[in-house]
């Protein structure tokens, strides 16, 4: 070894991902890493407050403010819930999707963003098939950008709504989750918020809790956002899947992350299980034996009853019934999948509000 | 042509073993006389450059640049690319063939060297090893060599097929040309979902980008070395372009111990930066081969310091601003480099890692010139070409890409501190670059 090599590394090695990318607009949400624990607590608090607020006063909060949804990929849940969230706060929304706009004619992301800004958009919600696209849009427009999923990278609002869902079922005294703890999703939105849900999060909030993320980790932005978020609250994240979809180096993505390739062993340790879809559109030539995959990783009623009878089962959707989960599990008592969808609207109201009020609300709200 | 006398400078000519105060007289494009200070005998009537306090050295030689002409003149032209190179102290560049059309013919080779292109320094074309750089049919190397080609390569792409690479090495050896390999096993870097865009590792996973494994480079270097071993009797010369991984360097080191003609070059970004410099999708940190791990980067520094590396080459790869202002995975590969190579090498290899200035300059001139057989260049002895760089070795300055001579400004080194400021670059006796003092 040449001793002269060491000082180089010390002087040139930059920090991995900046925890607080200060040049960004304070209202932007590009990565879960952008949020402090206080910032997360504030979003959880506002989500519940907005959810419980009278819709007739709530829609004055962002009355006539302009929010653009820019979608380069198809989406049901994310797009609709962002739109309902923005409209629920009174904002005007417009949707630009890649298949019905000048994007089809070759307009760049930069020019599309600048055009939306010139049309009066005050914030842009971006779903894009390229990792990092949200950073580019932010840098070029200087508008608050909400990352609604960038390639295989991140999906921060999904992680926040997953967190809200887990917390709603979490009993801090026993460090366990109870599927029946939160009220079911039937009934008006204003009545479903769990009364004792946690809003203030700390590095110990989820200490002792294990969350398994199962399936196509490699291609999943939901997995990345969750594995970066949950350990900051003390949770242990277990990643589970075959090597093709879960490379060993995934464990190096951050602290509190481990790999457990034995699905049933992962289930036995977990209080919450996040099942992921096989992303056929991103497999890129990977040969995957789906029958073998199902044999090893499908969440069946039998497996759940035998190894994780108390855990809550999450899925970011879209579900491919009969592949990663059986219909019985998706519709079963441990599934909180539709609660996730509903929590999506509340969380997205909070982040849209944050995006547009960030500059006037510095110092935080109670 | 008028004569030019450079007086009062300190001559560093590593190939000749000179490191002394010397005056030097250039006449008719050649070095006419070298003498102790004030002792030039035949300098009467010559224009005088006062090099007091400055270093006088053989003009730098970059054996890996993309001048983009013909075909991609919005990125760079032979005129702007050579002007940028001259500003960086270079007097000769070897131009890669991945232009439009690909340079696989004597006609294109001659066209590139024509005076109408406006080159301010010497351009040595490198031709495509295979027709259209498609990796299938071998070009006529004898004809290309007569037209002025100094090496063959399919750079930008590898010569992937074993039998083709074997033929390329053998055919090039027969006419005395070097084969430059862009060592990338594209079967490992280009999936059906698109090309990988950075080094494979924890950072690529975290950023959600498809990664290029280091083995994609080292396995092809190892394959090529096996072929050179088979062709030992033919004295085939393999030169590994822009080497970037510890494993590939180890393979080259071993091949050299085995007496094979295997050489390699390293680009400044590969001995200075790591994959972490991609940061949050900085497209000016995207190139091929990609920025690697810290361990690989450290191996490049070691290999330079211990002599395994034969040349510093920039892989100067201009791209227009709008081409880089896109999603990371859609951005083209490459960064510019000719205006920062000397400044970075002196700042880091010399100042930081204590490499003697003569050895740094050798890696930037004598060795690359010898490697591609550029006779009479890379050294300043009487009779050699009057290719000279005069620079202030102590001056520190801050690089501002907007002020560069290149048409493009895609560089991760914008705002970096450089050491060593070029005062004059003289190409075959003519001043190709002069900085206002």
XYZ file of C-alpha atoms in Angstrom, chain A:
366
model
C 0.000 0.000 0.000
C 1.188 3.440 -0.788
C 0.738 5.680 2.230
C 0.233 8.699 0.027
C -3.101 7.316 -1.101
C -4.781 7.908 2.240
C -4.882 11.708 2.349
C -6.558 11.756 -1.048
C -9.523 9.887 0.172
C -9.805 12.124 3.192
C -9.747 15.289 1.145
C -11.836 14.252 -1.819
C -14.364 11.904 -0.357
C -17.628 13.812 -0.406
C -20.557 13.100 1.889
C -22.817 10.381 0.412
C -26.235 11.974 0.023
C -26.498 15.395 1.645
C -28.959 15.111 4.512
C -30.273 18.615 3.940
C -29.732 19.759 0.363
C -29.989 23.423 1.329
C -30.137 24.881 -2.172
C -33.505 23.266 -2.720
C -36.793 25.006 -2.232
C -37.928 24.492 1.370
C -41.242 23.190 0.074
C -39.717 20.509 -2.104
C -39.865 16.882 -1.127
C -37.455 14.924 -3.284
C -36.144 12.297 -0.882
C -37.113 11.068 2.568
C -33.581 12.129 3.460
C -34.665 15.764 3.013
C -36.910 15.553 6.069
C -35.809 15.903 9.658
C -37.682 13.880 12.262
C -39.385 17.125 13.275
C -40.342 17.649 9.652
C -41.803 14.156 9.525
C -43.695 14.754 12.764
C -45.116 17.946 11.323
C -46.326 16.170 8.188
C -47.945 13.403 10.254
C -49.597 15.992 12.485
C -50.866 18.068 9.592
C -52.089 14.974 7.770
C -54.375 14.113 10.655
C -55.459 17.698 11.203
C -56.289 18.200 7.537
C -58.066 14.885 7.337
C -60.264 15.854 10.246
C -60.872 19.403 9.123
C -64.219 20.456 7.677
C -63.841 20.222 3.873
C -65.563 23.567 3.535
C -62.873 25.393 5.507
C -60.054 23.145 4.341
C -60.467 24.216 0.757
C -59.595 27.779 1.652
C -56.057 26.825 2.659
C -54.729 26.826 -0.908
C -57.696 28.474 -2.622
C -56.909 29.076 -6.313
C -53.246 28.217 -5.912
C -51.879 26.342 -8.923
C -50.402 22.886 -8.729
C -49.255 20.928 -11.759
C -49.099 17.163 -11.904
C -46.487 16.051 -14.387
C -46.687 12.324 -14.999
C -44.318 10.421 -17.277
C -45.588 7.064 -16.050
C -49.025 5.672 -15.537
C -50.388 5.829 -12.037
C -53.707 5.308 -10.314
C -53.179 5.768 -6.600
C -50.453 8.363 -6.539
C -51.889 10.588 -9.218
C -55.450 10.483 -7.956
C -54.532 10.971 -4.335
C -52.218 13.889 -5.100
C -54.961 15.441 -7.189
C -57.619 14.908 -4.533
C -55.220 16.215 -1.908
C -54.484 19.421 -3.803
C -58.145 19.949 -4.683
C -59.152 19.194 -1.126
C -57.084 22.184 -0.065
C -58.710 24.350 -2.718
C -55.879 24.401 -5.241
C -56.398 24.320 -8.981
C -54.685 21.335 -10.512
C -53.671 20.474 -14.007
C -52.414 17.161 -15.225
C -49.755 16.811 -17.889
C -48.984 13.272 -18.883
C -46.301 12.191 -21.275
C -48.684 10.589 -23.739
C -50.970 13.562 -24.312
C -48.537 16.478 -24.353
C -45.572 17.953 -26.182
C -43.368 15.494 -24.310
C -44.404 13.091 -27.036
C -42.926 15.512 -29.545
C -39.576 15.467 -27.784
C -39.869 18.389 -25.361
C -37.315 18.020 -22.582
C -38.106 17.801 -18.898
C -36.422 21.168 -18.427
C -38.577 22.876 -21.053
C -41.722 21.181 -19.834
C -40.989 22.401 -16.316
C -40.246 25.942 -17.452
C -43.470 25.947 -19.467
C -45.518 24.860 -16.483
C -43.876 27.561 -14.389
C -44.672 30.175 -17.046
C -48.287 28.982 -16.974
C -48.387 29.851 -13.306
C -47.695 26.528 -11.620
C -46.485 27.165 -8.085
C -45.511 23.590 -7.407
C -44.967 20.547 -9.578
C -45.716 16.981 -8.619
C -43.496 14.775 -10.744
C -43.688 11.096 -11.568
C -40.864 10.104 -13.903
C -39.311 6.915 -15.186
C -35.725 8.203 -14.743
C -34.045 8.121 -11.344
C -33.107 11.626 -10.230
C -35.549 13.407 -12.565
C -37.033 15.351 -9.649
C -33.627 16.901 -8.869
C -33.273 18.032 -12.460
C -36.740 19.597 -12.485
C -36.057 21.340 -9.174
C -32.728 22.688 -10.353
C -34.172 24.025 -13.601
C -37.434 25.506 -12.308
C -36.541 26.419 -8.704
C -40.150 25.598 -7.867
C -41.162 23.321 -5.034
C -41.115 19.853 -6.539
C -42.818 16.860 -4.981
C -41.258 13.604 -6.039
C -44.096 11.230 -6.808
C -41.661 8.504 -7.821
C -38.440 8.820 -9.826
C -37.393 5.696 -11.665
C -36.005 3.098 -9.307
C -34.928 5.722 -6.803
C -37.441 7.147 -4.345
C -41.100 7.606 -3.603
C -41.061 9.659 -0.413
C -44.806 10.210 0.016
C -45.358 6.463 -0.243
C -42.896 5.905 2.602
C -44.639 8.574 4.660
C -48.060 7.052 4.098
C -46.664 3.612 4.887
C -45.275 5.064 8.099
C -48.631 6.598 8.965
C -50.287 3.251 8.324
C -47.800 1.355 10.484
C -48.061 3.898 13.298
C -51.848 3.654 13.284
C -51.563 -0.024 14.105
C -48.635 0.271 16.454
C -48.849 -0.241 20.180
C -45.809 1.401 21.760
C -46.267 -0.407 25.063
C -45.836 -3.832 23.524
C -43.773 -2.795 20.483
C -46.174 -4.667 18.291
C -48.655 -3.997 15.522
C -52.284 -5.029 15.640
C -54.195 -5.344 12.421
C -57.469 -4.549 14.130
C -56.184 -1.600 16.116
C -57.059 1.092 13.627
C -60.599 1.493 12.488
C -61.449 -0.059 9.186
C -61.659 2.075 6.090
C -65.431 1.940 5.655
C -67.199 5.186 6.452
C -66.405 8.819 5.871
C -62.809 9.901 5.910
C -63.295 12.233 8.827
C -64.119 9.304 11.088
C -61.319 6.931 10.375
C -58.339 8.512 12.011
C -57.197 6.333 14.867
C -57.568 8.216 18.132
C -54.214 7.315 19.651
C -52.011 7.368 16.593
C -48.473 8.633 17.062
C -47.574 11.910 15.410
C -44.368 12.963 17.113
C -41.617 10.622 16.001
C -38.169 10.166 17.546
C -35.187 7.909 16.879
C -36.789 5.442 19.330
C -40.382 5.475 18.128
C -40.057 2.171 16.310
C -37.177 0.717 18.337
C -37.566 -3.027 18.535
C -39.840 -3.154 15.494
C -38.897 -5.123 12.390
C -40.372 -4.287 9.013
C -39.801 -6.702 6.150
C -39.798 -5.495 2.570
C -40.307 -8.424 0.252
C -39.874 -8.953 -3.456
C -38.425 -6.820 -6.224
C -36.225 -4.561 -4.099
C -33.786 -3.764 -6.895
C -36.316 -1.940 -9.046
C -38.402 -0.498 -6.227
C -38.428 3.174 -5.279
C -40.901 2.294 -2.532
C -38.330 -0.045 -1.016
C -35.565 2.563 -1.153
C -37.651 5.285 0.484
C -38.873 2.939 3.206
C -35.449 1.455 3.944
C -34.035 4.954 4.326
C -36.927 6.258 6.431
C -37.902 3.525 8.875
C -34.462 2.943 10.477
C -34.325 6.637 11.372
C -37.232 5.952 13.726
C -35.440 2.964 15.230
C -36.993 0.215 13.120
C -34.979 -2.634 11.682
C -35.604 -3.230 7.997
C -35.273 -6.738 6.625
C -35.011 -7.040 2.879
C -36.198 -10.314 1.442
C -36.067 -11.597 -2.109
C -34.014 -13.567 -4.605
C -30.525 -12.391 -5.615
C -31.702 -11.207 -9.029
C -34.084 -8.757 -7.390
C -32.113 -8.079 -4.234
C -28.336 -7.723 -4.628
C -26.220 -8.132 -1.499
C -25.057 -4.542 -1.687
C -28.596 -3.359 -0.889
C -27.701 -3.900 2.769
C -25.135 -1.105 2.409
C -27.751 1.474 1.427
C -27.988 2.765 4.983
C -27.974 1.845 8.668
C -30.501 -0.572 10.122
C -30.873 -2.600 6.930
C -30.252 -6.357 6.714
C -30.946 -9.060 4.185
C -32.931 -12.186 5.042
C -33.424 -14.439 2.060
C -35.594 -16.946 3.889
C -39.082 -15.496 3.588
C -40.560 -17.441 6.467
C -37.689 -16.471 8.747
C -38.326 -12.843 7.799
C -42.033 -13.225 8.526
C -41.343 -14.639 11.962
C -39.349 -11.528 12.909
C -41.717 -8.944 11.464
C -44.418 -6.748 12.895
C -45.095 -5.217 9.486
C -44.603 -6.714 6.027
C -44.414 -4.626 2.879
C -45.005 -6.776 -0.198
C -43.784 -5.486 -3.535
C -44.894 -6.093 -7.073
C -42.568 -7.727 -9.613
C -41.860 -4.820 -11.949
C -41.991 -6.513 -15.304
C -41.398 -3.167 -17.047
C -38.019 -2.743 -15.330
C -36.768 -6.332 -15.401
C -34.658 -5.578 -18.484
C -34.037 -9.063 -19.714
C -33.746 -10.675 -16.293
C -34.860 -14.259 -16.496
C -37.060 -14.926 -13.537
C -38.930 -18.171 -12.955
C -42.272 -16.907 -11.666
C -43.404 -20.305 -10.410
C -40.277 -20.650 -8.358
C -40.679 -17.087 -7.171
C -44.202 -17.787 -5.995
C -43.085 -20.952 -4.256
C -40.489 -19.052 -2.274
C -41.909 -15.562 -1.806
C -45.654 -15.480 -2.312
C -47.485 -14.362 0.784
C -50.210 -16.942 1.274
C -52.792 -17.184 4.027
C -51.086 -20.302 5.254
C -47.663 -18.660 5.521
C -49.083 -15.602 7.211
C -51.029 -17.635 9.767
C -48.068 -19.864 10.498
C -45.309 -17.267 10.736
C -46.737 -13.792 11.256
C -50.279 -14.016 12.585
C -50.039 -10.618 14.291
C -48.297 -8.594 11.601
C -49.858 -6.006 9.348
C -49.508 -6.552 5.609
C -48.848 -3.558 3.379
C -48.569 -3.257 -0.378
C -47.950 -0.026 -2.309
C -49.969 -1.318 -5.256
C -50.701 -2.144 -7.899
C -51.224 -5.647 -6.595
C -50.838 -8.577 -8.909
C -53.150 -10.958 -7.124
C -51.918 -14.501 -7.222
C -48.311 -13.472 -7.773
C -46.742 -11.726 -4.786
C -49.820 -12.084 -2.584
C -52.861 -14.307 -2.754
C -56.302 -12.735 -3.015
C -57.089 -14.126 0.407
C -54.244 -12.211 2.004
C -54.970 -9.008 0.067
C -58.563 -9.057 1.258
C -57.852 -10.648 4.628
C -57.949 -9.237 8.142
C -54.227 -8.513 8.339
C -54.201 -6.478 5.141
C -54.058 -2.712 5.549
C -53.653 -2.070 1.834
C -56.738 0.100 1.423
C -55.858 2.077 4.547
C -52.563 2.878 2.845
C -54.482 4.278 -0.095
C -56.623 6.406 2.169
C -53.596 7.566 4.151
C -52.109 8.627 0.849
C -54.619 11.436 0.507
C -53.960 12.720 4.037
C -50.185 12.593 3.697
C -50.301 14.249 0.306
C -52.529 17.040 1.607
C -49.835 17.696 4.202
C -46.959 17.738 1.697
C -48.841 19.848 -0.864
C -49.648 22.320 1.889
C -46.005 22.250 2.950
C -44.903 22.856 -0.632
C -46.979 25.985 -1.078
C -46.822 27.415 2.423
C -43.212 26.487 3.180
C -41.842 29.975 2.749
C -44.471 31.658 4.866
C -44.491 28.941 7.493
C -40.819 28.835 8.403
C -40.332 27.975 12.010
C -43.021 25.356 11.900
C -46.602 25.053 12.947
C -47.955 23.571 16.112
